[in-house]
Amino acid sequence: MSESSSPPWPTSGSASDNDDTANDDLINGDLTADLDLGFDGSEDILRNWRRGMRPDPDLTVSEWADQHRKLSSRASAEPGQYRTARTPYLREIMDALSPRHPAQRISFMKAAQVGATEAGNNWIGFVIHHAPGPMLAVLPTVEMAKRTSRGRIDPLIEDSPALKERVNPARSRDAGNSMLSKEFPGGILVLTGANSATGLRSMPARYVFLDEVDAYPASADEEGDPVTLAEARTTTFAHRRKVFMVSTPTIRGLSRIEREFEASDQRRYFVPCPHCDHRQWLQFERLRWAKGQPETAAYVCAGCERPIAEHHKTDMLARGEWRATTTSNNPNAIGFHLSALYSPIGWKSWEQIARDWLAAQGSDEMLRAARNTLLGETWVESGDAPEWQRLADRREAFAAQIPAGGLFLTAGADVQKDRMEVDIWAWGRGLESWLVDHIVIPGGPDDPACWDRLTALLGHTWAHEKGANMTLAKLAIDTGYELAAVYAWSRKQGIAQVAPVKGVEGFNRATPVSGPTFVDATVNGRKLKRGARLWTVATATFKAETYRYLRIERPSELDAPAPSGTIHLPDWADSEWLKQLVAEQLVTVRNKRGYAHQEWQKMRERNEALDTRIYARAAAWILGADRFDERMWRQLEKQAGVETVAITPTAAPEKPTTPQAGQVTPPRRRGWKISTLKYME
């Protein structure tokens, strides 16, 4: 190209700022032909002009950090130039924060001290220098936001020349750079706490950095979830927004970061084995050491089963890659998970991880901390349910609708807006139980046909393995939705077979069911003893019992009797029903004063199977199953034909639909008349 036709500025692929020799032709080109360049400083002016006209290089966040980020001795154990190669697993995470990456929601569930916060700080520096715009950084509290500003953000700006020239020095009279606000050309960085609703709604934001989201309060000044409030600030930026959520997880079911990670494509960092090149993501179960010798810790490859010494880790990390392990419903949401096993050499060693894990044994608090900070996984409280997959593996094929051990039936009915769900359970000695039927009645409480079908269910019979037919001894129905409609239906059915129940929170192990309370009254306020009766159920007690029974191990011998309380599930129970059964967990929470208490939390939206189980269990309690003596159990077994009973042939059998068993009535002793207790009416 001739000198006269050459462009007056270089393209984006030209040399760096310090290399201007390739552009000297600009001085003698047409653009400067009529200019007087004989004065001192003319070359500096032209050099700066060329530098200003040159397009910014198209950098990713990791590339920017490698070029411009300087780590301060105030905030880093390894001060100096930032090197992504030190933590290669952060490269893809940081690059996903770059404007050209399509992801809008990036979640990072991780162990402690793997460099996640520095990745977020690199993003802040990138935005200030390379992609200016309004940015909101949220810490758990305002006080933590102030500490982060002093200990991390200020050193980030002061020690990186590219940032220092864009953010004014901190001065008491300069509103552009205060402790919680940093202005720069084209944008502003605001730091706030998740406990401040005012700070969360202070401005629109294109970029939102949510650090340690699991430490956020449940509500910001009683105005709602702080994550939701912060994300609402990005609405007007549509596809250009970026939301980065980082946290060490806490308790399963309460963990925000786990919920975000599970809703994403769940990426894991796969590294190659130095022996067989098998790629795998590191799992704690494969970290092995000799008993009592954590210094022998080595990782056992899942491919060749050979131990991998830790000195191979640097090369393994450098050759690693992120892989999605599932498909996200939201194509703009991606998630990453990382444990301390990936910590670079010099940080957290495998030996130290083994020592910390051994030291935590015997203490739930220490085990919880180890699981959160070492494995980057949520802690499961002792009251948590077993995994639904394990229950699926234990499903059985019943010989009949009601197996031989089932001696009477109860049902739990859950009333929903558009349907009623009913589960039928059979009960035997020691409160051993079997799921007999699962019925969904469409229509809801506003549909008379729905109530008619529920009424018909009271007269329905189920076949026992020994040939008897059983009807429901008691149906417990929830009054939590459409209370008046449930009372009206229960009033028509009477108290013998139907029990309206109301679930209450908290543990009451002495009396898990209390009542009944007479809820109908005359105009004068007198209670009607023949009206509807309400039973109060401490659901927490029965939930803990149900999950304890679900964890009972089955005997290895085929003919051995099952332990008391064993719950038997039929082979037709599908995965959705099983997930509903284990939809809650017992967690420890603290109030504002720091006092701890336990409560049940839902891990998924639908939990009807658990609710109906609790109501059916309450019905069994109301019948007196917890207090049956040997005489009552023998009577029930005799009705069901479980015991050998002499049968006199008859000319014609009675109607097969007539209930023959499961009739819970107290036995009569010779010479004594025993009255029926109210809870057995």
XYZ file of C-alpha atoms in Angstrom:
681
model
C 0.000 0.000 0.000
C 1.350 3.416 -0.890
C 2.126 5.964 1.731
C -0.618 8.322 0.548
C -3.306 5.618 0.686
C -2.425 4.230 4.105
C -5.014 4.793 6.868
C -4.364 7.566 9.442
C -4.672 5.072 12.365
C -3.789 1.430 12.893
C -6.314 -1.385 13.069
C -7.190 -3.230 16.271
C -4.639 -5.865 15.451
C -1.712 -3.405 15.418
C 1.083 -3.069 17.972
C 0.634 -2.134 21.634
C 0.443 1.348 23.118
C 4.200 1.475 23.679
C 5.046 0.521 20.098
C 4.271 3.527 17.871
C 7.012 3.090 15.270
C 4.609 1.416 12.854
C 2.557 4.596 12.779
C 5.327 7.145 12.016
C 3.945 7.530 8.513
C 1.070 9.499 10.083
C 3.460 12.384 10.791
C 4.326 12.773 7.112
C 0.896 11.730 5.736
C -1.796 13.875 4.179
C -3.461 14.337 7.570
C -0.487 16.355 8.898
C 0.733 17.899 5.642
C -0.655 21.359 6.363
C 0.146 21.364 10.060
C 3.023 23.191 11.690
C 4.809 20.473 13.624
C 7.900 22.456 14.399
C 7.030 23.106 18.026
C 8.170 21.158 21.038
C 5.844 18.316 22.084
C 4.227 17.833 18.687
C 5.255 14.195 18.548
C 3.733 13.570 21.986
C 0.462 15.122 20.873
C 0.322 12.959 17.779
C 1.255 9.852 19.728
C -1.546 10.457 22.223
C -3.979 11.239 19.418
C -3.166 7.966 17.681
C -3.532 6.100 20.959
C -6.969 7.635 21.554
C -8.197 6.818 18.055
C -7.119 3.195 18.239
C -10.040 0.790 19.076
C -9.822 -0.928 22.421
C -8.481 -4.477 22.181
C -11.182 -7.145 22.387
C -10.137 -8.710 25.697
C -11.883 -11.216 27.908
C -11.884 -10.778 31.679
C -9.090 -13.323 32.129
C -6.964 -11.677 29.422
C -7.536 -8.294 31.017
C -6.496 -9.624 34.424
C -3.307 -11.145 33.025
C -2.361 -7.786 31.485
C -3.572 -5.208 33.990
C -4.374 -6.745 37.379
C -1.872 -6.265 40.163
C -2.355 -8.096 43.457
C -1.687 -6.079 46.590
C 0.172 -7.412 49.590
C -2.704 -6.019 51.666
C -5.224 -8.390 50.105
C -3.262 -11.306 48.685
C -0.832 -13.944 49.918
C 0.861 -13.876 46.494
C 1.252 -10.188 45.562
C 2.359 -9.088 42.132
C 1.040 -9.607 38.627
C -2.146 -11.673 38.508
C -1.728 -14.934 36.572
C -4.786 -16.929 35.495
C -2.442 -19.889 34.950
C -2.170 -20.161 38.750
C -5.882 -21.062 38.915
C -6.724 -22.248 35.383
C -10.212 -23.349 36.413
C -11.180 -19.671 36.830
C -10.465 -18.795 33.184
C -13.775 -19.983 31.744
C -15.714 -18.554 34.677
C -14.174 -15.105 34.190
C -14.572 -15.250 30.423
C -18.278 -16.003 30.872
C -18.479 -12.561 32.521
C -17.151 -10.895 29.368
C -19.703 -8.903 27.308
C -19.345 -11.116 24.244
C -20.301 -14.288 26.160
C -24.045 -15.079 25.835
C -24.557 -16.134 29.478
C -26.540 -13.700 31.612
C -26.670 -15.605 34.942
C -23.460 -17.239 36.157
C -23.475 -19.164 39.444
C -20.383 -20.525 41.181
C -20.856 -22.975 44.082
C -17.436 -23.554 45.536
C -15.279 -24.464 48.495
C -13.557 -21.782 50.518
C -10.409 -20.064 49.273
C -10.298 -21.226 45.658
C -9.959 -17.721 44.214
C -13.621 -17.021 43.452
C -13.716 -13.588 45.061
C -10.602 -12.506 43.151
C -12.329 -13.602 39.947
C -15.170 -11.277 40.884
C -12.703 -8.470 41.627
C -11.110 -9.019 38.213
C -14.553 -8.550 36.724
C -14.943 -5.280 38.616
C -11.608 -4.072 37.266
C -12.547 -5.161 33.743
C -15.804 -3.209 33.915
C -14.075 -0.048 35.162
C -11.379 -0.208 32.491
C -12.852 -1.992 29.513
C -16.674 -2.201 29.609
C -17.946 0.697 31.737
C -21.502 0.668 33.037
C -23.475 0.780 36.293
C -22.421 -2.078 38.590
C -23.827 -3.284 41.901
C -21.767 -5.444 44.283
C -23.740 -7.008 47.138
C -22.172 -8.447 50.300
C -24.114 -10.143 53.135
C -24.153 -6.974 55.276
C -23.354 -3.302 54.864
C -20.494 -3.685 57.339
C -18.964 -6.434 55.189
C -19.383 -4.199 52.143
C -17.353 -1.507 53.918
C -14.621 -3.994 54.869
C -14.510 -5.288 51.295
C -14.190 -1.745 49.969
C -11.249 -0.991 52.250
C -9.534 -4.363 52.073
C -10.091 -5.422 48.455
C -11.557 -2.758 46.168
C -9.267 0.092 47.231
C -6.096 -2.028 46.794
C -7.485 -3.292 43.461
C -7.715 0.280 42.193
C -4.544 1.655 43.768
C -2.230 -1.145 42.640
C -3.514 -1.428 39.050
C -2.413 1.636 37.027
C -5.140 1.121 34.420
C -7.762 1.537 37.138
C -6.032 4.205 39.202
C -6.118 6.669 36.336
C -9.883 6.143 35.890
C -11.038 6.375 39.526
C -10.369 9.563 41.440
C -8.344 9.240 44.651
C -10.428 8.730 47.768
C -10.992 12.116 49.383
C -13.475 13.011 52.054
C -14.955 15.839 49.933
C -15.025 13.902 46.679
C -18.404 12.189 46.319
C -17.136 10.350 43.262
C -15.025 7.968 45.358
C -16.509 7.159 48.718
C -16.345 3.951 50.698
C -19.456 2.459 49.069
C -19.433 4.263 45.726
C -16.725 4.455 43.035
C -17.363 6.597 39.979
C -15.412 6.124 36.757
C -15.854 7.318 33.168
C -19.018 5.748 31.809
C -20.170 4.045 34.968
C -20.321 3.653 38.725
C -19.632 0.859 41.210
C -21.941 0.738 44.225
C -21.310 -1.617 47.144
C -24.111 -2.471 49.549
C -25.296 -5.126 51.980
C -28.029 -7.682 51.431
C -29.592 -6.459 54.681
C -30.238 -3.005 53.184
C -33.314 -2.775 50.977
C -32.484 0.855 50.266
C -29.077 -0.052 48.864
C -30.523 -2.869 46.749
C -33.014 -0.619 44.975
C -30.824 2.459 44.761
C -30.105 2.358 41.007
C -30.409 0.386 37.759
C -27.440 -1.909 37.160
C -26.109 -3.666 34.096
C -23.721 -5.766 36.183
C -24.570 -7.389 39.540
C -21.987 -9.225 41.654
C -23.618 -11.226 44.477
C -20.891 -12.480 46.795
C -21.557 -15.174 49.451
C -25.286 -15.320 48.726
C -25.843 -18.126 51.249
C -24.970 -15.690 54.035
C -27.676 -13.251 52.924
C -30.645 -12.748 55.250
C -33.974 -14.246 54.211
C -35.378 -10.762 53.692
C -33.869 -7.317 53.243
C -35.533 -5.033 55.802
C -38.681 -7.198 55.521
C -39.055 -6.161 51.865
C -38.281 -9.462 50.180
C -35.486 -11.740 49.022
C -32.295 -9.665 48.528
C -31.246 -11.679 45.452
C -34.582 -10.972 43.777
C -34.376 -7.289 44.696
C -30.849 -7.010 43.298
C -31.689 -8.826 40.073
C -34.650 -6.534 39.512
C -32.130 -3.709 39.021
C -30.964 -5.339 35.743
C -34.364 -5.557 34.018
C -33.908 -2.613 31.654
C -30.584 -3.964 30.344
C -32.247 -7.127 28.946
C -29.730 -9.382 27.157
C -26.768 -7.123 28.015
C -26.990 -7.786 31.752
C -24.644 -9.996 33.765
C -25.440 -11.473 37.185
C -22.611 -13.324 38.958
C -23.540 -15.319 42.078
C -20.754 -16.777 44.207
C -20.950 -18.602 47.505
C -19.829 -21.427 49.701
C -23.018 -23.484 50.248
C -24.670 -23.995 53.625
C -27.736 -26.178 54.368
C -29.516 -28.259 51.772
C -32.906 -26.836 51.001
C -31.957 -23.368 52.275
C -28.872 -22.820 50.132
C -29.426 -20.177 47.470
C -26.284 -21.081 45.549
C -27.227 -24.771 45.426
C -30.645 -23.831 44.076
C -29.036 -21.680 41.371
C -26.469 -24.352 40.516
C -29.108 -27.065 40.194
C -31.143 -24.822 37.880
C -28.094 -24.358 35.619
C -26.201 -26.734 33.314
C -24.088 -27.847 36.321
C -20.549 -27.662 34.939
C -17.754 -29.698 36.530
C -14.020 -29.320 35.971
C -12.712 -32.490 34.327
C -8.989 -33.141 34.657
C -6.918 -35.917 33.020
C -5.260 -38.755 34.916
C -1.454 -38.572 34.502
C -1.373 -42.382 34.161
C -4.235 -43.253 31.779
C -5.449 -39.819 30.629
C -8.976 -40.643 31.816
C -10.861 -37.383 32.359
C -12.869 -37.032 35.552
C -14.085 -34.425 38.006
C -12.494 -34.795 41.432
C -14.721 -36.281 44.141
C -13.872 -36.531 47.813
C -14.824 -40.228 47.955
C -11.798 -41.034 45.789
C -9.293 -39.247 48.033
C -7.727 -42.144 49.966
C -5.174 -42.392 52.758
C -3.916 -45.026 55.146
C -5.810 -45.221 58.413
C -4.561 -42.523 60.766
C -2.005 -41.304 58.182
C -3.418 -38.292 56.295
C 0.076 -37.532 54.983
C -0.401 -40.506 52.614
C -3.434 -38.910 50.946
C -3.601 -39.511 47.193
C -6.379 -39.391 44.638
C -7.409 -42.717 43.107
C -8.249 -42.477 39.406
C -11.742 -43.635 38.460
C -10.382 -45.044 35.205
C -7.287 -47.064 36.092
C -7.668 -47.169 39.920
C -4.064 -46.033 40.331
C -3.183 -43.435 43.010
C -2.320 -39.958 41.763
C 0.287 -38.032 43.760
C -0.472 -34.391 44.374
C 2.559 -33.107 42.504
C 0.684 -33.975 39.287
C -2.051 -31.496 40.145
C -0.487 -28.472 38.412
C -0.374 -30.228 35.055
C -3.828 -31.725 35.607
C -5.350 -28.307 36.266
C -3.656 -26.767 33.249
C -5.122 -29.476 30.990
C -8.545 -29.458 32.600
C -11.803 -28.339 31.018
C -15.314 -27.474 32.161
C -18.088 -29.786 31.016
C -21.827 -29.358 31.461
C -23.340 -32.400 33.180
C -26.989 -31.571 32.459
C -29.160 -29.309 30.341
C -30.480 -26.077 31.809
C -34.044 -24.948 31.203
C -32.644 -21.434 30.892
C -30.082 -21.281 28.059
C -28.703 -18.033 29.496
C -27.905 -19.603 32.897
C -24.688 -21.525 33.496
C -23.273 -22.883 36.746
C -19.917 -24.086 38.031
C -18.974 -26.250 41.025
C -15.508 -26.621 42.539
C -14.206 -28.317 45.688
C -10.998 -27.683 47.597
C -9.484 -30.753 45.886
C -8.680 -28.416 42.975
C -6.835 -25.906 45.152
C -3.426 -25.166 43.560
C -0.258 -26.505 45.132
C 0.777 -24.176 47.931
C -2.792 -23.435 48.962
C -4.924 -26.298 50.338
C -3.174 -29.650 50.000
C -4.851 -33.052 49.861
C -3.053 -33.924 53.085
C -4.533 -30.895 54.830
C -7.996 -31.747 53.508
C -7.635 -35.261 54.950
C -6.475 -33.850 58.303
C -9.358 -31.381 58.460
C -11.859 -34.113 57.639
C -10.505 -36.421 60.334
C -10.508 -33.604 62.883
C -14.179 -32.916 62.150
C -15.345 -36.432 62.987
C -17.591 -36.629 66.012
C -18.905 -33.072 65.786
C -21.864 -32.159 63.600
C -20.844 -28.500 63.596
C -17.310 -29.295 62.422
C -18.565 -31.801 59.854
C -20.956 -29.215 58.528
C -18.145 -26.672 58.179
C -15.909 -29.272 56.506
C -18.583 -30.261 54.024
C -19.307 -26.633 53.159
C -15.757 -25.278 53.013
C -13.801 -28.319 51.789
C -16.245 -30.085 49.492
C -18.289 -27.065 48.435
C -21.443 -29.080 49.131
C -24.508 -28.484 51.262
C -24.887 -29.983 54.710
C -27.745 -32.425 55.214
C -29.347 -32.148 58.635
C -29.886 -35.381 60.571
C -33.639 -35.062 60.022
C -33.254 -35.093 56.272
C -34.982 -37.669 54.117
C -33.132 -40.383 52.221
C -32.503 -39.937 48.526
C -35.511 -40.793 46.400
C -33.349 -43.014 44.145
C -32.614 -45.295 47.104
C -36.331 -45.574 47.811
C -36.928 -46.406 44.163
C -34.464 -49.280 44.426
C -36.342 -50.650 47.449
C -39.789 -50.773 45.834
C -41.566 -54.126 46.107
C -44.083 -56.148 44.131
C -46.985 -56.826 46.484
C -48.763 -60.196 46.266
C -52.107 -58.378 46.584
C -53.395 -54.854 47.059
C -52.867 -55.314 50.786
C -49.971 -57.588 51.824
C -50.448 -60.129 54.597
C -49.031 -57.860 57.288
C -51.535 -55.045 56.640
C -54.346 -55.251 59.208
C -56.300 -51.999 58.763
C -56.416 -49.041 56.370
C -56.230 -45.289 56.852
C -56.135 -42.517 54.282
C -54.775 -39.001 54.095
C -56.486 -36.464 51.823
C -54.796 -33.256 50.691
C -57.140 -30.625 49.255
C -55.722 -28.507 46.432
C -57.269 -25.808 44.267
C -57.842 -28.065 41.259
C -57.743 -31.571 42.748
C -57.679 -33.779 45.801
C -54.897 -36.270 46.359
C -55.542 -39.308 48.540
C -53.081 -41.972 49.643
C -54.257 -45.230 51.218
C -51.912 -46.858 53.742
C -52.163 -50.281 55.384
C -50.855 -50.678 58.927
C -49.605 -53.691 60.817
C -47.883 -54.631 64.037
C -45.174 -52.234 65.186
C -46.634 -49.587 62.835
C -45.190 -51.359 59.811
C -46.931 -49.808 56.819
C -47.620 -50.379 53.118
C -48.713 -47.879 50.464
C -51.863 -49.460 49.028
C -53.273 -46.864 46.628
C -52.704 -43.368 45.298
C -55.793 -41.569 44.007
C -56.053 -38.157 42.362
C -59.586 -36.738 42.226
C -59.786 -33.837 39.746
C -62.044 -30.894 40.300
C -61.121 -29.280 43.582
C -63.341 -28.184 46.491
C -65.615 -26.067 44.271
C -66.729 -29.116 42.276
C -69.545 -31.191 43.879
C -68.518 -34.208 41.789
C -65.133 -34.140 43.480
C -66.745 -34.477 46.903
C -69.021 -37.237 45.600
C -66.007 -39.264 44.482
C -64.341 -38.721 47.860
C -67.537 -39.912 49.560
C -67.601 -43.014 47.370
C -64.032 -43.732 48.431
C -65.231 -44.230 52.009
C -67.194 -47.317 50.888
C -64.550 -48.675 48.528
C -62.850 -51.964 49.399
C -59.330 -53.234 48.827
C -58.395 -56.924 48.618
C -56.191 -58.457 51.296
C -53.622 -61.123 50.446
C -55.531 -63.612 52.602
C -58.781 -63.012 50.746
C -60.513 -60.531 53.016
C -61.868 -57.172 51.832
C -61.007 -54.020 53.752
C -62.562 -50.597 53.792
C -61.099 -47.437 55.273
C -61.048 -47.381 59.046
C -60.371 -43.639 59.111
C -59.735 -40.860 56.576
C -57.957 -37.705 57.753
C -58.539 -34.673 55.535
C -56.557 -31.445 55.625
C -58.455 -28.249 56.441
C -55.707 -25.880 55.337
C -57.420 -25.006 52.023
C -61.158 -24.188 51.806
C -61.801 -24.849 55.469
C -65.576 -24.266 55.247
C -66.006 -26.760 52.392
C -64.033 -29.437 54.273
C -66.123 -28.892 57.413
C -69.351 -29.105 55.429
C -68.365 -32.421 53.828
C -67.010 -33.870 57.089
C -70.216 -32.887 58.872
C -72.270 -34.944 56.399
C -70.048 -38.024 56.747
C -70.060 -38.080 60.532
C -67.223 -38.689 62.949
C -66.887 -42.465 62.656
C -64.839 -42.595 59.452
C -63.711 -39.008 58.777
C -61.391 -36.774 60.813
C -60.678 -33.176 59.715
C -57.117 -32.296 60.706
C -55.060 -29.154 60.967
C -51.272 -29.274 60.818
C -49.242 -27.078 63.166
C -45.530 -26.330 63.234
C -43.163 -27.338 65.990
C -42.460 -30.544 67.851
C -44.881 -31.994 70.384
C -43.606 -35.516 70.879
C -45.804 -36.225 73.928
C -49.079 -35.644 72.061
C -48.507 -35.557 68.294
C -52.292 -35.396 67.804
C -54.560 -33.405 70.110
C -58.301 -32.926 70.172
C -60.874 -33.173 68.975
C -62.073 -29.576 69.130
C -65.748 -28.933 68.491
C -65.832 -26.275 65.779
C -69.598 -25.965 65.209
C -71.635 -23.763 67.511
C -75.191 -22.504 67.930
C -76.244 -18.886 67.656
C -75.747 -18.583 71.391
C -72.175 -19.850 71.114
C -72.734 -23.341 72.522
C -70.538 -26.022 70.939
C -72.357 -28.736 69.001
C -70.985 -32.121 69.980
C -72.603 -33.681 66.929
C -70.998 -31.170 64.580
C -67.610 -31.156 62.924
C -64.598 -32.028 65.053
C -61.065 -30.811 64.347
C -57.920 -32.701 65.269
C -54.625 -30.809 65.593
C -51.550 -32.609 64.254
C -47.941 -31.728 65.142
C -46.671 -32.522 61.657
C -43.003 -32.106 62.624
C -43.166 -35.156 64.878
C -44.682 -37.440 62.256
C -42.323 -36.150 59.540
C -39.313 -37.000 61.680
C -40.816 -40.416 62.392
C -41.548 -41.071 58.702
C -38.001 -40.240 57.637
C -36.605 -42.348 60.457
C -38.715 -45.280 59.290
C -37.621 -44.741 55.670
C -33.986 -45.111 56.723
C -34.549 -48.491 58.402
C -32.346 -51.125 56.791
C -34.042 -54.266 55.518
C -32.916 -57.658 56.859
C -30.606 -59.584 54.534
C -32.495 -62.869 55.036
C -35.470 -63.223 52.714
C -37.818 -64.748 55.297
C -36.754 -62.529 58.201
C -39.482 -60.232 59.553
C -39.085 -56.531 58.816
C -38.238 -54.268 61.760
C -41.025 -52.285 63.403
C -41.896 -49.125 61.516
C -40.627 -50.347 58.131
C -42.313 -48.539 55.238
C -43.026 -50.694 52.174
C -43.472 -48.973 48.822
C -45.078 -50.716 45.802
C -43.383 -51.052 42.453
C -45.977 -48.773 40.818
C -44.893 -45.730 42.869
C -43.316 -43.399 40.295
C -40.360 -41.047 40.681
C -42.542 -37.943 41.114
C -44.383 -39.498 44.054
C -41.092 -40.576 45.632
C -39.649 -37.077 45.246
C -42.735 -35.640 46.920
C -42.315 -38.067 49.821
C -38.779 -36.787 50.525
C -39.528 -33.149 49.665
C -38.677 -31.689 53.078
C -35.790 -31.660 55.493
C -35.202 -30.689 59.083
C -32.939 -27.655 59.371
C -31.536 -25.614 62.212
C -32.263 -21.903 61.935
C -31.481 -18.982 64.203
C -33.697 -16.050 65.010
C -32.585 -12.431 65.226
C -31.291 -12.971 68.763
C -29.182 -15.927 67.690
C -31.294 -18.641 69.310
C -31.404 -21.852 67.298
C -34.475 -23.959 66.642
C -35.356 -26.721 64.219
C -38.020 -26.503 61.569
C -38.997 -28.347 58.405
C -38.213 -26.701 55.079
C -39.416 -27.708 51.623
C -36.688 -28.635 49.136
C -39.121 -28.663 46.208
C -42.504 -27.124 45.527
C -44.683 -30.247 45.514
C -44.863 -32.398 48.654
C -48.382 -33.894 48.537
C -47.138 -37.458 49.075
C -45.499 -36.462 52.363
C -48.565 -34.523 53.498
C -50.966 -37.372 52.792
C -48.645 -39.807 54.564
C -48.652 -37.563 57.649
C -52.461 -37.313 57.601
C -52.839 -41.088 57.212
C -50.422 -41.565 60.107
C -52.478 -39.132 62.198
C -55.591 -41.148 61.361
C -53.864 -44.284 62.663
C -52.991 -42.420 65.869
C -56.600 -41.253 66.262
C -57.738 -44.882 65.910
C -55.383 -45.797 68.748
C -52.824 -47.832 66.776
C -50.022 -46.526 68.991
C -51.851 -47.955 72.000
C -53.239 -51.249 70.659
C -52.638 -54.157 73.032
C -51.976 -57.762 72.011
C -55.674 -58.637 72.143
C -56.503 -55.923 69.569
C -53.761 -57.000 67.170
C -54.916 -60.607 67.367
C -58.474 -59.530 66.653
C -57.353 -57.655 63.544
C -55.255 -60.601 62.405
C -58.236 -62.900 62.865
C -60.415 -60.600 60.754
C -57.822 -60.561 57.978
C -57.327 -64.335 58.113
C -53.683 -64.064 59.024
C -54.153 -66.591 61.838
C -55.412 -70.102 61.159
C -59.100 -69.985 61.901
C -61.626 -72.832 61.655
C -64.118 -71.941 58.959
C -67.550 -73.530 58.811
C -68.739 -74.102 55.239
C -71.877 -72.218 54.312
C -74.314 -72.736 51.488
C -73.770 -69.331 49.934
C -71.066 -66.808 50.712
C -71.970 -63.262 51.566
C -71.424 -60.403 49.165
C -67.721 -60.174 48.305
C -67.766 -56.395 48.575
C -68.776 -56.502 52.240
C -65.807 -55.468 54.378
C -64.521 -58.505 56.226
C -61.438 -57.086 57.941
C -59.805 -53.940 59.209
C -62.699 -53.135 61.539
C -61.064 -51.327 64.437
C -63.331 -52.067 67.406
C -62.142 -52.864 70.920
C -62.523 -56.532 72.002
C -65.179 -57.470 74.552
C -64.120 -59.310 77.668
C -66.425 -61.899 79.188
C -68.593 -60.375 81.865
C -67.547 -56.803 81.066
C -68.932 -54.191 78.689
C -66.237 -52.013 77.198
C -67.355 -48.657 75.845
C -65.925 -47.269 72.600
C -63.547 -44.391 73.158
C -64.268 -41.130 71.355
C -61.177 -41.302 69.192
C -62.265 -44.753 67.964
C -65.818 -43.753 67.030
